[in-house]
N, CA, C and O atoms as a DFTB+ gen file, in Angstrom:
576 C
 N C O
     1  1       0.639      -1.498       0.077
     2  2       0.156      -0.091       0.063
     3  2       1.021       1.603       0.042
     4  3       1.874       2.063       0.801
     5  1       0.498       2.052      -0.896
     6  2       1.434       2.789      -1.291
     7  2       1.432       4.041       0.214
     8  3       0.285       4.409       0.470
     9  1       2.292       4.532       0.944
    10  2       2.517       5.450       1.991
    11  2       2.262       6.949       1.508
    12  3       3.071       7.052       0.585
    13  1       1.533       8.284       1.619
    14  2       1.887       9.800       0.630
    15  2       2.705      10.370       1.891
    16  3       2.464      10.494       3.092
    17  1       3.641      10.618       1.159
    18  2       4.854      10.503       2.747
    19  2       4.966      12.855       2.923
    20  3       5.114      13.687       3.818
    21  1       4.794      12.832       1.608
    22  2       4.232      14.951       1.598
    23  2       3.024      15.001       1.736
    24  3       2.249      14.477       0.937
    25  1       2.555      15.837       3.093
    26  2       1.219      16.382       3.875
    27  2       0.778      17.545       1.892
    28  3      -0.112      16.838       1.421
    29  1       0.906      18.208       1.310
    30  2       1.544      19.195       0.868
    31  2       2.518      19.082      -0.328
    32  3       3.503      18.353      -0.214
    33  1       2.195      20.052      -1.944
    34  2       3.408      20.216      -2.253
    35  2       4.499      20.840      -1.788
    36  3       4.326      21.727      -0.952
    37  1       5.472      20.603      -2.105
    38  2       6.668      21.310      -2.386
    39  2       6.770      22.122      -3.038
    40  3       6.224      21.802      -4.093
    41  1       7.298      23.410      -3.119
    42  2       7.711      24.255      -4.070
    43  2       8.561      24.549      -4.041
    44  3       9.286      24.686      -3.056
    45  1       8.805      24.783      -5.307
    46  2      10.561      25.196      -5.991
    47  2      10.516      26.154      -6.702
    48  3       9.393      26.332      -7.175
    49  1      11.596      27.190      -7.128
    50  2      11.550      28.165      -8.635
    51  2      12.001      26.640      -9.562
    52  3      12.734      25.719      -9.202
    53  1      11.292      26.815     -10.771
    54  2      12.374      26.145     -12.456
    55  2      11.918      27.202     -12.974
    56  3      10.750      27.586     -12.917
    57  1      12.913      27.778     -13.562
    58  2      13.289      28.983     -14.513
    59  2      11.821      29.848     -13.880
    60  3      11.358      29.747     -12.744
    61  1      11.518      30.344     -14.544
    62  2      10.930      31.705     -14.601
    63  2       8.820      31.050     -13.815
    64  3       7.821      31.643     -13.406
    65  1       9.276      29.429     -14.056
    66  2       7.684      28.649     -12.944
    67  2       7.997      28.329     -11.726
    68  3       9.210      28.283     -11.523
    69  1       7.096      28.013     -10.552
    70  2       7.128      27.388      -9.454
    71  2       6.456      25.784     -10.403
    72  3       5.449      25.737     -11.109
    73  1       7.423      24.646     -10.082
    74  2       7.675      23.379     -10.177
    75  2       6.905      23.001      -8.556
    76  3       7.050      23.769      -7.605
    77  1       6.025      21.602      -8.449
    78  2       5.750      21.152      -7.412
    79  2       6.579      19.942      -7.553
    80  3       6.939      19.402      -8.599
    81  1       6.952      19.421      -5.694
    82  2       7.533      18.386      -5.389
    83  2       6.380      17.680      -4.471
    84  3       5.674      18.293      -3.670
    85  1       6.305      15.943      -4.797
    86  2       5.897      15.189      -3.696
    87  2       6.520      14.231      -4.077
    88  3       6.914      13.892      -5.193
    89  1       6.627      13.638      -2.744
    90  2       6.845      12.085      -2.181
    91  2       6.087      11.356      -1.269
    92  3       5.416      11.491      -0.246
    93  1       6.616      10.227      -2.356
    94  2       5.830       9.266      -0.493
    95  2       7.046       7.813      -1.290
    96  3       8.004       7.723      -2.058
    97  1       5.943       6.732      -0.249
    98  2       6.643       5.289      -0.897
    99  2       5.872       4.515      -0.740
   100  3       4.822       4.726      -0.134
   101  1       6.403       2.768      -1.554
   102  2       5.442       1.322      -1.177
   103  2       6.409       0.716      -1.476
   104  3       6.851       0.415      -2.584
   105  1       7.020       0.379       0.225
   106  2       8.194      -0.868       0.982
   107  2       9.212       0.319       1.307
   108  3       9.425       1.520       1.471
   109  1       9.533      -0.609       1.280
   110  2      11.410       0.369       1.138
   111  2      12.085       1.055       0.679
   112  3      13.237       1.429       0.897
   113  1      10.456       1.500      -0.853
   114  2      10.647       2.392      -1.672
   115  2      10.352       3.380      -2.422
   116  3       9.429       3.517      -3.224
   117  1      11.472       4.303      -2.016
   118  2      10.564       6.003      -1.972
   119  2      11.193       6.185      -3.305
   120  3      12.088       5.783      -4.049
   121  1      10.003       7.197      -3.151
   122  2       9.940       8.160      -4.642
   123  2       9.909       9.292      -4.730
   124  3      10.121       9.736      -3.602
   125  1       9.731      10.261      -5.584
   126  2       9.408      11.662      -6.059
   127  2       8.898      11.282      -6.908
   128  3       9.043      10.192      -7.462
   129  1       7.412      13.114      -7.434
   130  2       6.856      12.810      -8.279
   131  2       6.955      14.024      -8.760
   132  3       6.325      14.793      -8.033
   133  1       7.370      14.471      -9.499
   134  2       7.833      16.454      -9.885
   135  2       6.746      17.156     -11.184
   136  3       6.857      16.886     -12.380
   137  1       6.011      17.824     -10.756
   138  2       5.365      18.576     -11.760
   139  2       6.021      19.970     -12.053
   140  3       6.690      20.340     -11.088
   141  1       6.027      20.888     -13.146
   142  2       6.671      21.485     -13.429
   143  2       5.718      22.164     -15.034
   144  3       5.523      21.426     -16.000
   145  1       5.316      23.427     -15.006
   146  2       4.436      23.917     -16.472
   147  2       4.975      23.739     -17.191
   148  3       6.202      23.836     -17.193
   149  1       4.137      23.337     -18.290
   150  2       4.652      23.406     -20.073
   151  2       4.715      25.130     -20.173
   152  3       3.759      25.883     -19.987
   153  1       6.221      25.552     -20.545
   154  2       6.355      26.970     -21.024
   155  2       4.946      26.301     -22.629
   156  3       4.478      25.316     -23.199
   157  1       4.946      27.625     -22.566
   158  2       3.897      28.022     -23.575
   159  2       4.328      29.250     -24.235
   160  3       3.994      29.369     -25.414
   161  1       4.966      30.129     -23.729
   162  2       5.654      31.442     -23.492
   163  2       6.076      31.096     -24.426
   164  3       5.036      30.844     -25.035
   165  1       7.100      30.790     -25.291
   166  2       8.100      30.691     -26.031
   167  2       7.892      29.799     -26.868
   168  3       7.868      28.586     -26.663
   169  1       7.646      30.658     -28.367
   170  2       7.135      29.956     -29.299
   171  2       7.233      28.859     -29.915
   172  3       6.397      28.096     -30.398
   173  1       8.797      28.849     -29.827
   174  2       9.673      27.739     -30.414
   175  2       9.870      26.686     -29.762
   176  3      10.320      25.835     -30.529
   177  1       9.696      26.064     -28.083
   178  2       9.755      25.685     -27.323
   179  2       8.122      24.618     -27.939
   180  3       8.028      23.572     -28.582
   181  1       7.003      25.639     -27.282
   182  2       5.742      25.072     -27.804
   183  2       5.366      24.583     -28.832
   184  3       4.691      23.593     -29.112
   185  1       6.189      25.881     -29.767
   186  2       5.457      24.229     -30.901
   187  2       6.132      22.752     -31.667
   188  3       5.819      21.961     -32.557
   189  1       7.343      22.993     -30.601
   190  2       8.480      21.308     -30.189
   191  2       7.839      20.483     -29.336
   192  3       7.952      19.259     -29.417
   193  1       6.926      21.237     -28.219
   194  2       6.114      20.628     -27.402
   195  2       5.176      19.827     -28.222
   196  3       5.032      18.643     -28.526
   197  1       4.556      21.038     -28.469
   198  2       2.621      19.957     -29.317
   199  2       3.048      19.613     -30.567
   200  3       2.118      19.777     -31.356
   201  1       4.044      19.205     -31.109
   202  2       4.278      18.303     -32.070
   203  2       4.471      17.165     -31.009
   204  3       3.490      16.600     -30.526
   205  1       5.777      16.836     -30.649
   206  2       5.868      15.972     -29.298
   207  2       4.162      14.993     -29.514
   208  3       3.726      14.029     -30.143
   209  1       3.707      15.994     -28.555
   210  2       2.206      15.775     -27.738
   211  2       1.650      15.281     -28.663
   212  3       1.098      14.180     -28.676
   213  1       1.767      16.251     -29.760
   214  2       0.565      16.031     -31.734
   215  2      -0.874      16.437     -31.237
   216  3      -1.969      15.901     -31.409
   217  1      -0.513      17.494     -30.607
   218  2      -2.248      18.509     -30.244
   219  2      -1.147      20.256     -29.971
   220  3       0.058      20.402     -29.768
   221  1      -2.199      21.201     -30.091
   222  2      -1.324      21.815     -28.956
   223  2      -1.585      22.649     -28.074
   224  3      -2.381      23.582     -28.188
   225  1      -0.766      22.302     -26.886
   226  2      -0.783      22.418     -26.267
   227  2      -1.600      24.064     -24.987
   228  3      -1.349      25.181     -25.440
   229  1      -2.012      24.052     -24.312
   230  2      -2.692      25.049     -24.059
   231  2      -2.025      25.573     -22.595
   232  3      -1.361      24.788     -21.917
   233  1      -2.188      26.544     -22.298
   234  2      -1.442      27.356     -21.016
   235  2      -2.729      26.680     -20.115
   236  3      -3.954      26.624     -20.218
   237  1      -1.537      26.139     -19.040
   238  2      -1.393      26.090     -17.603
   239  2      -1.562      24.465     -17.269
   240  3      -2.265      23.913     -16.422
   241  1      -0.520      23.834     -18.398
   242  2      -0.690      22.542     -18.565
   243  2       0.470      22.001     -17.805
   244  3       1.420      22.784     -17.801
   245  1       0.722      20.586     -16.988
   246  2       1.788      20.506     -16.617
   247  2       1.917      19.139     -16.659
   248  3       1.155      18.181     -16.530
   249  1       3.660      19.391     -16.981
   250  2       4.613      17.830     -17.253
   251  2       5.024      17.100     -16.162
   252  3       6.008      17.617     -15.633
   253  1       4.722      16.308     -15.738
   254  2       5.379      15.546     -14.898
   255  2       6.014      13.922     -14.864
   256  3       5.475      12.867     -15.199
   257  1       7.192      14.156     -14.392
   258  2       7.576      13.150     -14.007
   259  2       8.193      12.269     -12.820
   260  3       9.160      12.956     -12.492
   261  1       8.191      11.238     -12.059
   262  2       8.556      10.774     -11.355
   263  2       9.221       9.851     -11.435
   264  3       8.896       9.141     -12.387
   265  1      10.445       9.312     -10.591
   266  2      11.427       8.416     -10.759
   267  2      11.672       7.681      -8.663
   268  3      10.944       7.920      -7.700
   269  1      12.390       7.197      -8.699
   270  2      13.062       7.068      -7.276
   271  2      13.618       7.948      -6.704
   272  3      14.052       9.036      -7.084
   273  1      13.593       7.258      -5.396
   274  2      14.259       9.308      -4.873
   275  2      15.703       9.311      -4.876
   276  3      16.271      10.399      -4.975
   277  1      16.561       7.960      -4.756
   278  2      18.082       7.890      -4.770
   279  2      18.244       8.166      -6.126
   280  3      19.167       8.943      -6.371
   281  1      17.329       7.566      -7.485
   282  2      18.465       7.829      -8.791
   283  2      17.770      10.126      -8.105
   284  3      18.859      10.654      -7.883
   285  1      16.931      10.946      -7.890
   286  2      16.675      11.530      -8.197
   287  2      18.086      12.581      -7.763
   288  3      18.683      13.392      -8.470
   289  1      18.332      12.159      -6.218
   290  2      19.354      13.038      -5.198
   291  2      20.836      11.935      -6.216
   292  3      21.822      11.754      -5.502
   293  1      20.882      11.672      -6.822
   294  2      22.460      11.103      -7.152
   295  2      22.486      11.858      -8.856
   296  3      23.564      12.155      -9.371
   297  1      21.009      12.115      -9.653
   298  2      21.166      12.637     -10.273
   299  2      21.116      11.061     -11.673
   300  3      20.269      10.771     -12.517
   301  1      21.703      10.777     -11.508
   302  2      21.198       9.465     -11.939
   303  2      19.689       8.512     -12.480
   304  3      19.463       7.391     -12.025
   305  1      18.825       9.152     -13.439
   306  2      17.850       9.262     -13.346
   307  2      17.264       8.109     -14.410
   308  3      17.634       8.078     -15.584
   309  1      16.400       7.263     -13.901
   310  2      15.227       6.629     -14.892
   311  2      16.257       4.990     -14.473
   312  3      16.069       4.016     -15.201
   313  1      17.263       4.882     -13.300
   314  2      17.962       4.018     -13.707
   315  2      17.243       2.751     -12.909
   316  3      16.433       2.840     -11.986
   317  1      17.759       1.564     -13.516
   318  2      16.771       0.832     -12.959
   319  2      17.569       0.536     -11.398
   320  3      18.763       0.770     -11.206
   321  1      16.616      -0.027     -10.358
   322  2      17.802      -0.532      -9.334
   323  2      17.940      -2.386      -9.091
   324  3      17.160      -3.326      -9.240
   325  1      18.813      -2.298      -8.820
   326  2      19.813      -3.528      -8.499
   327  2      18.786      -4.844      -8.114
   328  3      17.971      -4.748      -7.196
   329  1      18.918      -5.958      -8.853
   330  2      18.401      -7.029      -8.754
   331  2      17.398      -6.910      -6.852
   332  3      16.292      -6.848      -6.315
   333  1      18.898      -6.951      -6.607
   334  2      18.030      -7.207      -5.000
   335  2      17.437      -5.921      -4.151
   336  3      17.096      -5.936      -2.968
   337  1      17.405      -4.865      -5.016
   338  2      16.087      -4.041      -4.362
   339  2      15.111      -3.818      -4.837
   340  3      14.399      -3.055      -4.184
   341  1      14.407      -4.454      -6.511
   342  2      13.668      -4.652      -6.822
   343  2      12.129      -5.230      -6.007
   344  3      12.228      -6.436      -5.784
   345  1      10.918      -4.708      -5.584
   346  2       9.333      -5.442      -5.131
   347  2       9.825      -7.071      -5.929
   348  3      10.395      -7.264      -7.002
   349  1       9.372      -7.959      -4.986
   350  2       9.151      -8.746      -5.868
   351  2       7.328      -9.389      -4.992
   352  3       7.088     -10.510      -4.543
   353  1       6.229      -7.942      -5.056
   354  2       5.355      -8.130      -5.080
   355  2       4.426      -7.714      -6.395
   356  3       4.266      -6.607      -6.910
   357  1       3.751      -9.294      -6.825
   358  2       2.658      -8.765      -7.697
   359  2       2.100      -7.655      -7.731
   360  3       2.310      -7.066      -8.792
   361  1       1.477      -7.119      -7.017
   362  2       1.135      -6.015      -7.245
   363  2       2.117      -4.770      -6.877
   364  3       1.568      -3.742      -6.479
   365  1       3.308      -4.793      -6.970
   366  2       3.855      -3.467      -7.116
   367  2       3.301      -2.394      -8.140
   368  3       2.913      -1.316      -7.689
   369  1       3.274      -2.522      -8.837
   370  2       3.304      -1.413     -10.165
   371  2       1.647      -1.203     -10.088
   372  3       1.001      -0.224     -10.463
   373  1       1.282      -2.155      -9.620
   374  2      -0.509      -1.362      -9.322
   375  2      -0.550      -0.536      -8.524
   376  3      -0.984       0.607      -8.668
   377  1      -0.106      -1.015      -7.593
   378  2       0.489      -0.366      -6.804
   379  2       1.037       1.371      -6.500
   380  3       0.525       2.283      -5.850
   381  1       2.148       1.288      -7.210
   382  2       2.629       2.176      -7.699
   383  2       1.462       2.848      -8.935
   384  3       1.256       3.962      -8.454
   385  1       0.868       2.793      -9.843
   386  2       0.221       3.377     -10.794
   387  2      -1.227       3.988      -9.755
   388  3      -1.768       5.088      -9.868
   389  1      -1.595       2.858      -8.753
   390  2      -2.268       3.621      -7.994
   391  2      -1.949       5.103      -7.016
   392  3      -2.472       6.188      -6.762
   393  1      -1.370       4.724      -6.862
   394  2      -0.243       6.285      -5.453
   395  2      -0.288       7.400      -7.000
   396  3      -1.076       8.299      -6.706
   397  1       0.207       7.623      -8.344
   398  2       0.586       8.433      -8.978
   399  2      -0.844       8.805     -10.038
   400  3      -0.747       9.290     -11.165
   401  1      -1.904       8.504      -9.470
   402  2      -3.755       8.494      -9.998
   403  2      -3.815       9.402      -8.332
   404  3      -4.438      10.459      -8.231
   405  1      -3.383       9.036      -7.643
   406  2      -3.336       9.978      -6.247
   407  2      -3.551      10.893      -5.873
   408  3      -4.458      11.446      -5.251
   409  1      -2.408      11.162      -6.375
   410  2      -1.096      12.226      -6.731
   411  2      -1.671      12.982      -7.568
   412  3      -2.241      14.022      -7.241
   413  1      -1.592      12.561      -8.707
   414  2      -2.025      14.291      -9.951
   415  2      -2.899      14.580      -9.885
   416  3      -3.138      15.779     -10.027
   417  1      -4.275      13.345      -9.541
   418  2      -5.592      14.150      -8.848
   419  2      -5.567      15.832      -8.211
   420  3      -5.989      16.980      -8.358
   421  1      -4.349      14.529      -7.066
   422  2      -4.462      15.763      -5.542
   423  2      -4.105      17.162      -6.108
   424  3      -4.622      18.183      -5.655
   425  1      -2.688      17.170      -7.690
   426  2      -2.790      17.751      -7.512
   427  2      -3.129      19.161      -8.601
   428  3      -2.734      20.323      -8.703
   429  1      -4.335      18.035      -9.469
   430  2      -5.736      18.719     -10.244
   431  2      -6.375      19.360      -8.688
   432  3      -6.030      20.531      -8.530
   433  1      -6.781      19.093      -8.141
   434  2      -8.242      19.547      -7.206
   435  2      -6.939      20.658      -6.247
   436  3      -7.405      21.249      -5.272
   437  1      -5.580      20.857      -6.525
   438  2      -5.393      22.547      -5.646
   439  2      -4.470      22.801      -6.945
   440  3      -3.834      23.842      -6.774
   441  1      -4.190      22.205      -8.167
   442  2      -3.379      23.448      -9.061
   443  2      -4.040      23.651     -10.636
   444  3      -3.517      24.184     -11.614
   445  1      -5.673      22.885     -10.466
   446  2      -6.111      23.159     -11.404
   447  2      -5.422      23.028     -13.194
   448  3      -5.653      23.818     -14.110
   449  1      -4.723      22.023     -13.235
   450  2      -3.783      22.004     -14.472
   451  2      -4.785      21.100     -15.716
   452  3      -5.345      20.032     -15.963
   453  1      -4.595      21.964     -16.034
   454  2      -5.757      21.846     -17.299
   455  2      -5.679      20.535     -17.951
   456  3      -6.714      19.875     -18.044
   457  1      -4.268      19.954     -18.542
   458  2      -3.933      18.396     -18.864
   459  2      -2.467      18.439     -18.711
   460  3      -1.722      19.380     -18.984
   461  1      -2.034      16.784     -18.032
   462  2      -1.143      16.183     -17.164
   463  2      -0.351      15.429     -18.474
   464  3      -0.989      14.571     -19.083
   465  1       1.119      15.766     -18.930
   466  2       1.635      15.069     -19.736
   467  2       2.902      14.596     -19.042
   468  3       3.896      15.116     -18.537
   469  1       2.391      13.301     -19.258
   470  2       3.885      12.676     -19.027
   471  2       4.856      12.097     -20.382
   472  3       4.267      11.384     -21.194
   473  1       6.347      12.407     -20.621
   474  2       6.782      11.163     -21.877
   475  2       7.640      10.106     -20.848
   476  3       8.158      10.398     -19.771
   477  1       7.623       8.990     -21.427
   478  2       8.481       7.871     -20.890
   479  2       9.392       8.142     -21.409
   480  3       9.172       8.329     -22.605
   481  1      11.164       8.381     -20.915
   482  2      12.083       8.458     -21.219
   483  2      13.041       7.026     -21.081
   484  3      14.169       7.170     -21.551
   485  1      12.818       6.006     -20.644
   486  2      13.229       4.771     -20.885
   487  2      11.853       3.878     -22.009
   488  3      10.898       4.344     -22.630
   489  1      12.400       2.381     -21.834
   490  2      11.287       1.508     -23.025
   491  2      10.254       1.131     -22.143
   492  3       9.059       1.069     -22.434
   493  1      11.222       0.665     -20.085
   494  2       9.986      -0.599     -19.108
   495  2       9.265       0.489     -18.453
   496  3       8.529       0.039     -17.575
   497  1       9.203       1.957     -18.582
   498  2       8.754       3.153     -17.672
   499  2       7.512       3.263     -19.962
   500  3       6.468       3.286     -20.614
   501  1       7.745       3.265     -19.949
   502  2       6.528       3.588     -21.506
   503  2       6.002       2.575     -21.579
   504  3       4.812       2.619     -21.889
   505  1       6.483       1.540     -21.391
   506  2       5.376      -0.189     -20.868
   507  2       4.540      -0.269     -20.012
   508  3       3.375      -0.569     -20.273
   509  1       5.073       0.047     -18.530
   510  2       4.606       0.982     -17.272
   511  2       3.379       1.706     -17.851
   512  3       2.290       1.346     -17.403
   513  1       3.396       2.746     -18.850
   514  2       2.694       3.428     -19.586
   515  2       1.391       2.987     -20.091
   516  3       0.283       3.342     -19.689
   517  1       1.644       2.264     -20.915
   518  2       0.699       1.353     -21.736
   519  2       0.051       0.838     -20.883
   520  3      -1.170       0.816     -21.033
   521  1       0.539       0.359     -19.919
   522  2      -0.396      -1.008     -19.438
   523  2      -1.425       0.316     -18.465
   524  3      -2.619       0.273     -18.761
   525  1      -1.110       1.208     -17.593
   526  2      -1.261       1.968     -17.401
   527  2      -2.892       2.486     -17.053
   528  3      -3.768       2.376     -16.195
   529  1      -2.518       3.319     -18.780
   530  2      -3.605       3.723     -19.825
   531  2      -4.405       2.986     -20.205
   532  3      -5.523       3.452     -19.985
   533  1      -4.451       1.632     -20.884
   534  2      -5.030       0.570     -20.539
   535  2      -6.334       0.189     -19.839
   536  3      -7.469      -0.192     -20.126
   537  1      -5.564       0.498     -18.739
   538  2      -6.876       0.694     -17.281
   539  2      -7.874       1.030     -17.386
   540  3      -7.607       2.172     -17.760
   541  1      -9.445       0.980     -17.361
   542  2      -9.807       1.922     -16.863
   543  2      -9.453       3.714     -15.626
   544  3      -9.111       3.939     -14.465
   545  1      -9.890       4.662     -17.083
   546  2      -9.613       5.765     -16.095
   547  2     -10.948       6.214     -14.384
   548  3     -12.029       6.793     -14.494
   549  1     -10.617       5.940     -13.683
   550  2     -10.941       6.193     -12.548
   551  2     -11.505       7.934     -11.929
   552  3     -11.960       8.099     -10.797
   553  1     -11.328       9.123     -13.009
   554  2     -10.562       9.647     -12.799
   555  2     -10.414      10.681     -14.147
   556  3     -10.204       9.925     -15.095
   557  1     -10.435      12.045     -14.620
   558  2     -10.094      12.239     -15.842
   559  2      -8.581      13.046     -15.630
   560  3      -8.222      14.154     -15.232
   561  1      -7.857      11.668     -16.199
   562  2      -6.175      12.128     -15.857
   563  2      -5.925      11.884     -18.134
   564  3      -6.609      11.442     -19.057
   565  1      -4.523      12.523     -17.960
   566  2      -3.846      12.131     -19.206
   567  2      -2.572      12.338     -19.336
   568  3      -2.141      13.476     -19.153
   569  1      -1.683      11.252     -19.690
   570  2      -1.083      10.730     -19.734
   571  2      -0.220      10.492     -21.551
   572  3      -0.826       9.786     -22.357
   573  1       1.091      11.116     -21.960
   574  2       1.480      10.572     -22.752
   575  2       2.640       9.947     -23.097
   576  3       2.733       9.374     -24.183
């Protein structure tokens, strides 16, 4: 079962914007979720991101990223854990998906982003996103 370590979103500067952080864990696996507003004020960057998404991204949309806390702290983003550190529980990925849905919903309830974009940075993360998106949605969530 996910344990939500943050009570509220931790705000921090991200360029001209404020980004948000939320921490959680499943078993002994600590994770971090980051939300950053998609930059729409730079026409070239906005066009690039809109092409990547396949639609014109409106204002007030957020990129959402998550990773293991130790990867975030070390700068080795999306590095898989060693085999000895992997969870052996069959429902671990379901709990991870549940935690992400809960945190994204909470972020939406507080900040009212119009959409959330999540780009899979690794093939394994893409398979996870694909599997999660094939499930019936419990709320309005949008991931890419």
